[in-house]
Every structure is written in structure tokens, then in C-alpha cells.
PDB file of C-alpha atoms in Angstrom:
ATOM      1  CA  MET A1130     -10.483   6.318  44.040  1.00 44.00           C
ATOM      2  CA  ALA A1131     -12.661   5.183  41.067  1.00 47.00           C
ATOM      3  CA  ARG A1132     -11.206   3.470  38.140  1.00 48.00           C
ATOM      4  CA  PRO A1133     -11.795   5.489  35.043  1.00 45.00           C
ATOM      5  CA  SER A1134     -14.761   4.620  32.898  1.00 43.00           C
ATOM      6  CA  THR A1135     -12.447   4.247  29.816  1.00 46.00           C
ATOM      7  CA  LEU A1136      -9.082   2.826  29.152  1.00 51.00           C
ATOM      8  CA  ILE A1137      -6.241   5.064  28.924  1.00 79.00           C
ATOM      9  CA  LEU A1138      -4.587   2.741  26.639  1.00 86.00           C
ATOM     10  CA  THR A1139      -5.968   0.514  24.180  1.00 91.00           C
ATOM     11  CA  PRO A1140      -4.500  -1.682  21.178  1.00 91.00           C
ATOM     12  CA  GLY A1141      -6.132   0.879  18.842  1.00 92.00           C
ATOM     13  CA  LYS A1142      -4.601   3.787  20.484  1.00 93.00           C
ATOM     14  CA  ILE A1143      -1.106   2.187  20.261  1.00 93.00           C
ATOM     15  CA  PHE A1144      -1.550   1.187  16.559  1.00 94.00           C
ATOM     16  CA  ARG A1145      -2.508   4.834  15.625  1.00 94.00           C
ATOM     17  CA  ALA A1146       0.344   6.359  17.681  1.00 93.00           C
ATOM     18  CA  ALA A1147       2.828   3.810  16.024  1.00 93.00           C
ATOM     19  CA  LEU A1148       1.452   4.805  12.452  1.00 94.00           C
ATOM     20  CA  GLU A1149       1.953   8.490  13.337  1.00 93.00           C
ATOM     21  CA  ARG A1150       5.519   7.782  14.514  1.00 91.00           C
ATOM     22  CA  PHE A1151       6.238   6.042  11.113  1.00 91.00           C
ATOM     23  CA  ASP A1152       4.648   8.746   9.169  1.00 90.00           C
ATOM     24  CA  GLU A1153       7.088  11.339  10.988  1.00 90.00           C
ATOM     25  CA  LYS A1154      10.257   9.518  11.818  1.00 87.00           C
ATOM     26  CA  GLN A1155      10.128   6.549   9.357  1.00 84.00           C
ATOM     27  CA  GLU A1156      10.296   4.141  12.147  1.00 85.00           C
ATOM     28  CA  PHE A1157       9.346   3.221  15.822  1.00 85.00           C
ATOM     29  CA  SER A1158      10.750   1.421  18.652  1.00 88.00           C
ATOM     30  CA  ILE A1159       8.829  -0.023  21.830  1.00 90.00           C
ATOM     31  CA  PRO A1160      10.368   2.392  24.128  1.00 91.00           C
ATOM     32  CA  GLN A1161       9.946   5.470  21.729  1.00 90.00           C
ATOM     33  CA  LEU A1162       6.274   4.455  21.307  1.00 90.00           C
ATOM     34  CA  ALA A1163       5.797   4.088  25.020  1.00 90.00           C
ATOM     35  CA  LYS A1164       7.331   7.536  25.711  1.00 89.00           C
ATOM     36  CA  ARG A1165       4.965   8.996  23.075  1.00 89.00           C
ATOM     37  CA  LEU A1166       1.920   7.476  24.689  1.00 91.00           C
ATOM     38  CA  GLY A1167       3.223   8.353  28.240  1.00 89.00           C
ATOM     39  CA  VAL A1168       3.438   4.833  29.657  1.00 90.00           C
ATOM     40  CA  SER A1169       6.190   2.374  30.423  1.00 89.00           C
ATOM     41  CA  PRO A1170       7.134  -0.154  27.984  1.00 89.00           C
ATOM     42  CA  SER A1171       5.725  -2.780  30.436  1.00 90.00           C
ATOM     43  CA  SER A1172       2.266  -1.209  30.269  1.00 88.00           C
ATOM     44  CA  LEU A1173       2.565  -1.249  26.243  1.00 89.00           C
ATOM     45  CA  TYR A1174       3.161  -4.978  26.295  1.00 89.00           C
ATOM     46  CA  HIS A1175       0.353  -5.521  28.611  1.00 88.00           C
ATOM     47  CA  HIS A1176      -2.050  -4.674  25.680  1.00 91.00           C
ATOM     48  CA  VAL A1177       0.045  -5.779  22.633  1.00 91.00           C
ATOM     49  CA  LYS A1178       1.670  -8.949  23.978  1.00 89.00           C
ATOM     50  CA  GLY A1179       2.928  -9.890  20.510  1.00 87.00           C
ATOM     51  CA  GLY A1180       5.284  -6.640  20.555  1.00 89.00           C
ATOM     52  CA  ARG A1181       6.485  -5.182  17.353  1.00 90.00           C
ATOM     53  CA  ALA A1182       5.008  -7.703  15.133  1.00 91.00           C
ATOM     54  CA  GLU A1183       1.669  -7.410  16.577  1.00 92.00           C
ATOM     55  CA  ILE A1184       1.893  -3.524  16.159  1.00 93.00           C
ATOM     56  CA  ILE A1185       2.879  -3.773  12.448  1.00 93.00           C
ATOM     57  CA  GLU A1186      -0.197  -5.940  11.887  1.00 94.00           C
ATOM     58  CA  GLY A1187      -2.432  -3.548  13.702  1.00 95.00           C
ATOM     59  CA  ILE A1188      -1.047  -0.674  11.781  1.00 95.00           C
ATOM     60  CA  ARG A1189      -1.815  -2.514   8.456  1.00 95.00           C
ATOM     61  CA  ALA A1190      -5.302  -3.086   9.582  1.00 95.00           C
ATOM     62  CA  LEU A1191      -5.704   0.400  10.816  1.00 95.00           C
ATOM     63  CA  ILE A1192      -4.651   1.689   7.315  1.00 95.00           C
ATOM     64  CA  SER A1193      -7.085  -0.720   5.535  1.00 95.00           C
ATOM     65  CA  GLN A1194     -10.106  -0.003   8.000  1.00 94.00           C
ATOM     66  CA  ASP A1195      -9.452   3.880   7.484  1.00 93.00           C
ATOM     67  CA  ALA A1196      -9.638   3.067   3.560  1.00 93.00           C
ATOM     68  CA  HIS A1197     -12.958   1.016   4.182  1.00 92.00           C
ATOM     69  CA  ASP A1198     -14.276   3.763   6.359  1.00 91.00           C
ATOM     70  CA  ARG A1199     -13.460   6.565   3.634  1.00 89.00           C
ATOM     71  CA  GLY A1200     -15.316   4.618   1.020  1.00 87.00           C
ATOM     72  CA  ASP A1201     -12.125   3.851  -1.051  1.00 84.00           C
ATOM     73  CA  PHE A1202     -13.637   0.540  -2.081  1.00 79.00           C
ATOM     74  CA  PRO A1203     -17.273   0.746  -3.276  1.00 72.00           C
ATOM     75  CA  ARG A1204     -18.579  -2.241  -5.118  1.00 69.00           C
ATOM     76  CA  GLY A1205     -16.969  -2.472  -8.345  1.00 71.00           C
ATOM     77  CA  GLU A1206     -18.885  -2.152 -11.666  1.00 80.00           C
ATOM     78  CA  GLY A1207     -17.872  -2.277 -15.254  1.00 92.00           C
ATOM     79  CA  SER A1208     -15.361  -4.651 -16.886  1.00 95.00           C
ATOM     80  CA  TRP A1209     -12.595  -6.570 -14.977  1.00 96.00           C
ATOM     81  CA  GLN A1210     -10.124  -4.001 -16.616  1.00 96.00           C
ATOM     82  CA  GLU A1211     -12.171  -1.018 -14.931  1.00 95.00           C
ATOM     83  CA  GLN A1212     -12.594  -2.820 -11.707  1.00 94.00           C
ATOM     84  CA  THR A1213      -8.975  -3.648 -11.488  1.00 96.00           C
ATOM     85  CA  ARG A1214      -7.967  -0.232 -12.351  1.00 95.00           C
ATOM     86  CA  HIS A1215     -10.225   1.196  -9.687  1.00 94.00           C
ATOM     87  CA  TRP A1216      -8.950  -1.181  -7.171  1.00 95.00           C
ATOM     88  CA  ALA A1217      -5.321  -0.216  -7.909  1.00 96.00           C
ATOM     89  CA  ILE A1218      -5.936   3.443  -7.690  1.00 95.00           C
ATOM     90  CA  SER A1219      -7.868   3.044  -4.364  1.00 94.00           C
ATOM     91  CA  TYR A1220      -5.569   0.984  -2.830  1.00 95.00           C
ATOM     92  CA  ARG A1221      -2.560   3.302  -4.027  1.00 95.00           C
ATOM     93  CA  HIS A1222      -4.238   6.126  -2.524  1.00 94.00           C
ATOM     94  CA  ALA A1223      -4.711   4.467   0.713  1.00 95.00           C
ATOM     95  CA  MET A1224      -1.036   3.127   1.050  1.00 95.00           C
ATOM     96  CA  GLY A1225       0.446   6.557  -0.350  1.00 93.00           C
ATOM     97  CA  LEU A1226      -0.938   8.344   2.604  1.00 94.00           C
ATOM     98  CA  HIS A1227       1.657   6.076   4.822  1.00 94.00           C
ATOM     99  CA  PRO A1228       4.562   5.289   2.496  1.00 93.00           C
ATOM    100  CA  MET A1229       7.146   5.183   5.155  1.00 92.00           C
ATOM    101  CA  VAL A1230       5.480   2.106   6.933  1.00 93.00           C
ATOM    102  CA  ILE A1231       5.179  -0.005   3.671  1.00 94.00           C
ATOM    103  CA  PRO A1232       8.553  -1.610   3.994  1.00 91.00           C
ATOM    104  CA  ALA A1233       7.803  -2.733   7.398  1.00 91.00           C
ATOM    105  CA  LEU A1234       4.408  -4.023   6.344  1.00 92.00           C
ATOM    106  CA  VAL A1235       5.764  -6.352   3.563  1.00 90.00           C
ATOM    107  CA  GLY A1236       7.896  -7.975   6.064  1.00 87.00           C
ATOM    108  CA  GLU A1237       5.024  -9.583   7.678  1.00 85.00           C
ATOM    109  CA  SER A1238       2.164 -12.003   6.278  1.00 88.00           C
ATOM    110  CA  VAL A1239      -1.132 -10.324   6.025  1.00 92.00           C
ATOM    111  CA  ASP A1240      -3.899 -11.861   8.360  1.00 91.00           C
ATOM    112  CA  ASP A1241      -5.939  -8.953   9.440  1.00 94.00           C
ATOM    113  CA  ALA A1242      -9.600  -9.071   8.405  1.00 95.00           C
ATOM    114  CA  PRO A1243      -9.684  -5.489   6.890  1.00 95.00           C
ATOM    115  CA  THR A1244      -6.667  -5.932   4.596  1.00 95.00           C
ATOM    116  CA  LEU A1245      -7.781  -9.568   3.495  1.00 96.00           C
ATOM    117  CA  GLU A1246     -11.196  -8.169   2.535  1.00 95.00           C
ATOM    118  CA  ILE A1247      -9.429  -5.774   0.255  1.00 95.00           C
ATOM    119  CA  TYR A1248      -7.340  -8.396  -1.467  1.00 96.00           C
ATOM    120  CA  GLU A1249     -10.197 -10.659  -1.567  1.00 95.00           C
ATOM    121  CA  THR A1250     -11.997  -8.062  -3.709  1.00 94.00           C
ATOM    122  CA  LEU A1251      -9.137  -8.022  -6.071  1.00 95.00           C
ATOM    123  CA  ALA A1252      -9.008 -11.851  -6.296  1.00 95.00           C
ATOM    124  CA  GLN A1253     -12.952 -12.132  -6.918  1.00 94.00           C
ATOM    125  CA  ILE A1254     -12.441  -9.570  -9.736  1.00 95.00           C
ATOM    126  CA  LEU A1255      -9.686 -11.423 -11.643  1.00 96.00           C
ATOM    127  CA  GLU A1256     -11.348 -14.917 -10.771  1.00 95.00           C
ATOM    128  CA  SER A1257     -14.643 -13.645 -12.407  1.00 94.00           C
ATOM    129  CA  ALA A1258     -12.813 -12.513 -15.341  1.00 95.00           C
ATOM    130  CA  GLY A1259     -11.627 -16.121 -16.010  1.00 95.00           C
ATOM    131  CA  PHE A1260      -8.223 -16.139 -14.831  1.00 95.00           C
ATOM    132  CA  PRO A1261      -7.023 -19.754 -14.188  1.00 93.00           C
ATOM    133  CA  LYS A1262      -5.769 -20.698 -10.937  1.00 87.00           C
ATOM    134  CA  GLY A1263      -2.199 -20.714 -11.970  1.00 85.00           C
ATOM    135  CA  LEU A1264      -2.284 -17.301 -13.362  1.00 93.00           C
ATOM    136  CA  LEU A1265      -4.694 -15.780 -10.716  1.00 96.00           C
ATOM    137  CA  LEU A1266      -2.126 -15.461  -8.204  1.00 95.00           C
ATOM    138  CA  ASP A1267       0.652 -13.958 -10.476  1.00 95.00           C
ATOM    139  CA  ALA A1268      -2.010 -11.338 -11.687  1.00 96.00           C
ATOM    140  CA  LEU A1269      -2.844 -10.513  -8.147  1.00 97.00           C
ATOM    141  CA  SER A1270       0.717 -10.299  -7.133  1.00 96.00           C
ATOM    142  CA  LEU A1271       1.808  -8.064 -10.126  1.00 97.00           C
ATOM    143  CA  VAL A1272      -1.120  -5.417  -9.484  1.00 97.00           C
ATOM    144  CA  ASP A1273       0.030  -5.513  -5.649  1.00 97.00           C
ATOM    145  CA  LEU A1274       3.830  -4.955  -6.671  1.00 96.00           C
ATOM    146  CA  LEU A1275       2.839  -1.932  -8.922  1.00 97.00           C
ATOM    147  CA  VAL A1276       0.501  -0.456  -6.122  1.00 97.00           C
ATOM    148  CA  LEU A1277       2.916  -0.767  -3.161  1.00 96.00           C
ATOM    149  CA  GLY A1278       6.243   0.351  -5.464  1.00 95.00           C
ATOM    150  CA  SER A1279       4.186   3.634  -6.436  1.00 95.00           C
ATOM    151  CA  ALA A1280       2.958   3.988  -3.033  1.00 95.00           C
ATOM    152  CA  ILE A1281       6.615   4.148  -1.840  1.00 93.00           C
ATOM    153  CA  ASP A1282       7.527   6.385  -4.579  1.00 91.00           C
ATOM    154  CA  ALA A1283       4.952   9.011  -3.285  1.00 83.00           C
ATOM    155  CA  ALA A1284       7.479   9.661  -0.447  1.00 82.00           C
ATOM    156  CA  SER A1285      10.576  10.395  -2.833  1.00 85.00           C
ATOM    157  CA  PRO A1286      11.693  14.106  -3.466  1.00 84.00           C
ATOM    158  CA  GLU A1287      11.024  15.955  -6.704  1.00 83.00           C
ATOM    159  CA  PRO A1288      12.891  15.771  -8.710  1.00 84.00           C
ATOM    160  CA  PRO A1289      13.983  12.425  -7.620  1.00 87.00           C
ATOM    161  CA  TRP A1290      17.402  12.722  -9.335  1.00 90.00           C
ATOM    162  CA  GLU A1291      19.726  15.700  -9.644  1.00 92.00           C
ATOM    163  CA  PRO A1292      22.115  14.887 -12.757  1.00 92.00           C
ATOM    164  CA  SER A1293      24.400  17.171 -14.291  1.00 93.00           C
ATOM    165  CA  GLU A1294      23.752  18.079 -18.183  1.00 92.00           C
ATOM    166  CA  GLN A1295      27.389  17.324 -18.917  1.00 93.00           C
ATOM    167  CA  ASN A1296      27.966  13.944 -17.157  1.00 94.00           C
ATOM    168  CA  HIS A1297      24.296  12.461 -17.232  1.00 95.00           C
ATOM    169  CA  PRO A1298      22.884  14.282 -20.487  1.00 94.00           C
ATOM    170  CA  ALA A1299      20.051  11.796 -21.301  1.00 94.00           C
ATOM    171  CA  LEU A1300      18.819  11.715 -17.602  1.00 93.00           C
ATOM    172  CA  TRP A1301      18.968  15.807 -17.634  1.00 91.00           C
ATOM    173  CA  ARG A1302      17.106  15.967 -20.860  1.00 91.00           C
ATOM    174  CA  ALA A1303      14.314  13.703 -19.444  1.00 90.00           C
ATOM    175  CA  LEU A1304      13.946  15.741 -16.313  1.00 89.00           C
ATOM    176  CA  ALA A1305      14.119  19.107 -18.262  1.00 88.00           C
ATOM    177  CA  ALA A1306      11.422  17.978 -20.535  1.00 86.00           C
ATOM    178  CA  ARG A1307       8.742  17.740 -17.867  1.00 78.00           C
ATOM    179  CA  GLU A1308       6.218  20.321 -18.006  1.00 68.00           C
ATOM    180  CA  ASN A1309       4.490  19.508 -14.713  1.00 69.00           C
ATOM    181  CA  SER A1310       5.270  17.765 -11.503  1.00 72.00           C
ATOM    182  CA  HIS A1311       3.016  14.814 -11.939  1.00 83.00           C
ATOM    183  CA  ARG A1312       5.677  12.408 -12.460  1.00 87.00           C
ATOM    184  CA  GLN A1313       4.789  10.024  -9.898  1.00 90.00           C
ATOM    185  CA  ASP A1314       1.089   9.897 -11.077  1.00 91.00           C
ATOM    186  CA  ASP A1315       1.868   9.587 -14.562  1.00 91.00           C
ATOM    187  CA  ALA A1316       4.300   6.985 -14.139  1.00 93.00           C
ATOM    188  CA  PHE A1317       1.742   4.918 -11.980  1.00 95.00           C
ATOM    189  CA  ALA A1318      -0.864   5.391 -14.414  1.00 96.00           C
ATOM    190  CA  LEU A1319       1.221   4.251 -17.423  1.00 96.00           C
ATOM    191  CA  GLY A1320       2.530   1.341 -15.352  1.00 97.00           C
ATOM    192  CA  LEU A1321      -1.308   0.293 -14.656  1.00 98.00           C
ATOM    193  CA  GLU A1322      -2.255   0.329 -18.172  1.00 98.00           C
ATOM    194  CA  ALA A1323       0.779  -1.676 -19.097  1.00 97.00           C
ATOM    195  CA  VAL A1324      -0.047  -4.284 -16.372  1.00 97.00           C
ATOM    196  CA  ILE A1325      -3.797  -4.513 -17.349  1.00 97.00           C
ATOM    197  CA  ALA A1326      -2.948  -4.929 -21.277  1.00 97.00           C
ATOM    198  CA  GLU A1327      -0.474  -7.676 -20.339  1.00 96.00           C
ATOM    199  CA  LEU A1328      -2.889  -9.378 -18.105  1.00 97.00           C
ATOM    200  CA  GLU A1329      -5.431  -9.144 -20.849  1.00 96.00           C
ATOM    201  CA  ARG A1330      -3.161 -10.715 -23.359  1.00 95.00           C
ATOM    202  CA  LYS A1331      -2.396 -13.504 -20.955  1.00 93.00           C
ATOM    203  CA  LEU A1332      -5.951 -14.125 -20.245  1.00 93.00           C
ATOM    204  CA  ASN A1333      -6.623 -14.210 -24.065  1.00 89.00           C
ATOM    205  CA  ALA A1334      -3.692 -16.213 -24.993  1.00 84.00           C
ATOM    206  CA  PRO A1335      -4.498 -19.597 -26.825  1.00 77.00           C
ATOM    207  CA  THR A1336      -3.779 -22.554 -24.691  1.00 69.00           C
ATOM    208  CA  PRO A1337      -1.752 -25.374 -26.274  1.00 60.00           C
ATOM    209  CA  SER A1338      -4.799 -27.505 -26.531  1.00 57.00           C
ATOM    210  CA  SER A1339      -6.548 -24.917 -28.640  1.00 48.00           C
ATOM    211  CA  ASN A1340      -3.651 -24.816 -31.143  1.00 48.00           C
ATOM    212  CA  SER A1341      -3.838 -28.532 -32.014  1.00 45.00           C
TER     213      SER A1341
END
């Protein structure tokens, strides 16, 4: 019998199936993934010898490559504040499509090219703005923290709390005052503007030498 002209199983197919499993069930195991793909666990390991860790990295690369393919990260224009804002909105959108996988992703160091390219873009934006080396990594990490936290929040129910008017009056009034269901987007926008304002303050703060 002639061999098939294309592989039935590839790393890319495995990563995509694992991502779909995360989206549906919030987790995956090698046996579950093998069953989903209609193969044995040993066949799966033949293509991803690094096992779960390699699959997690493959999922991250897949999410980032999908973002690149959608055009989520066009060449930035405008001030560093505008470019940072655009970067954060774009990456939040990409990660918010798959919020259930984020806790697994943050447990592994990033070493795939598509994701490193995304973070390199932000690093270049901040570096070009004049952030010194000691502050640049903190600034990048702060923006990243806001984005990932907000992307995880995208999976939370609405409303996220169910207080009683009698026992939790302040929280109940806060929820009752909402006139729309855009809490997550509004909170992200508020946080992003606060982060950018604080980074701008840090960047423009006088150095000790300038006060002497």
C-alpha cells in the first residue's frame, strides 16, 4: 500500500487540537489529546518529543502567529504612548480569544519566534521613547501584566459578583449603577490609561543629578 502523500499527524495539528481542547475544557492531557486526534499517545510523542511543555510552547506560537496573520500588529505610528496603547489592545485581543490557556502559558518561558517578535515590538517602542535599561523591563512587564490579566478576565461571567443589597451594599450599588455590560473593556481602558500615565511620569521624572 502506498504511503499517504501528507502526514496524518503534524506538530501544527497537535498544537491546534490542544488549543481547541483548552478553549472547550480549560485543560488537556496527553491521553485526552491523543484520543481527540484518533491516535495513540506514543504516536503523539513521536511528533512532540518534549511532551506537554513542547505543546504549551506550540500553543503560544500558534496564538501569536494567528495574530500576525490577522494583521493585529501593523507597523506602529504616532507617539510611544499611541503605539503602546495599540500594542496592548492588539495583544489583549489575541490572548482574549483563548483566555483559558493563559495560566498554562505563563508557567513556561517564551522562546518561540512569533511571540518573541510581538514582545520585541513593545521593547523597541519603549526603548525608542527613551526608557533607560533599568526601567524598560519594568515598563514592558507592567503592560504585559495588564494585558494578560484583562485577557483572563474576558472569561469571567457577567456580572462577576453576586452580592446582596443587605450584606454587601457598596458592591451591590456598584453593580446596579452599570448601564451597560462593557465592564471588562471599560476596566481595561481605564487600566491602560493609568499605566501609560504612570510610565510617562516615570520617564519624565528628574534624575538625582538633574536636581544638583
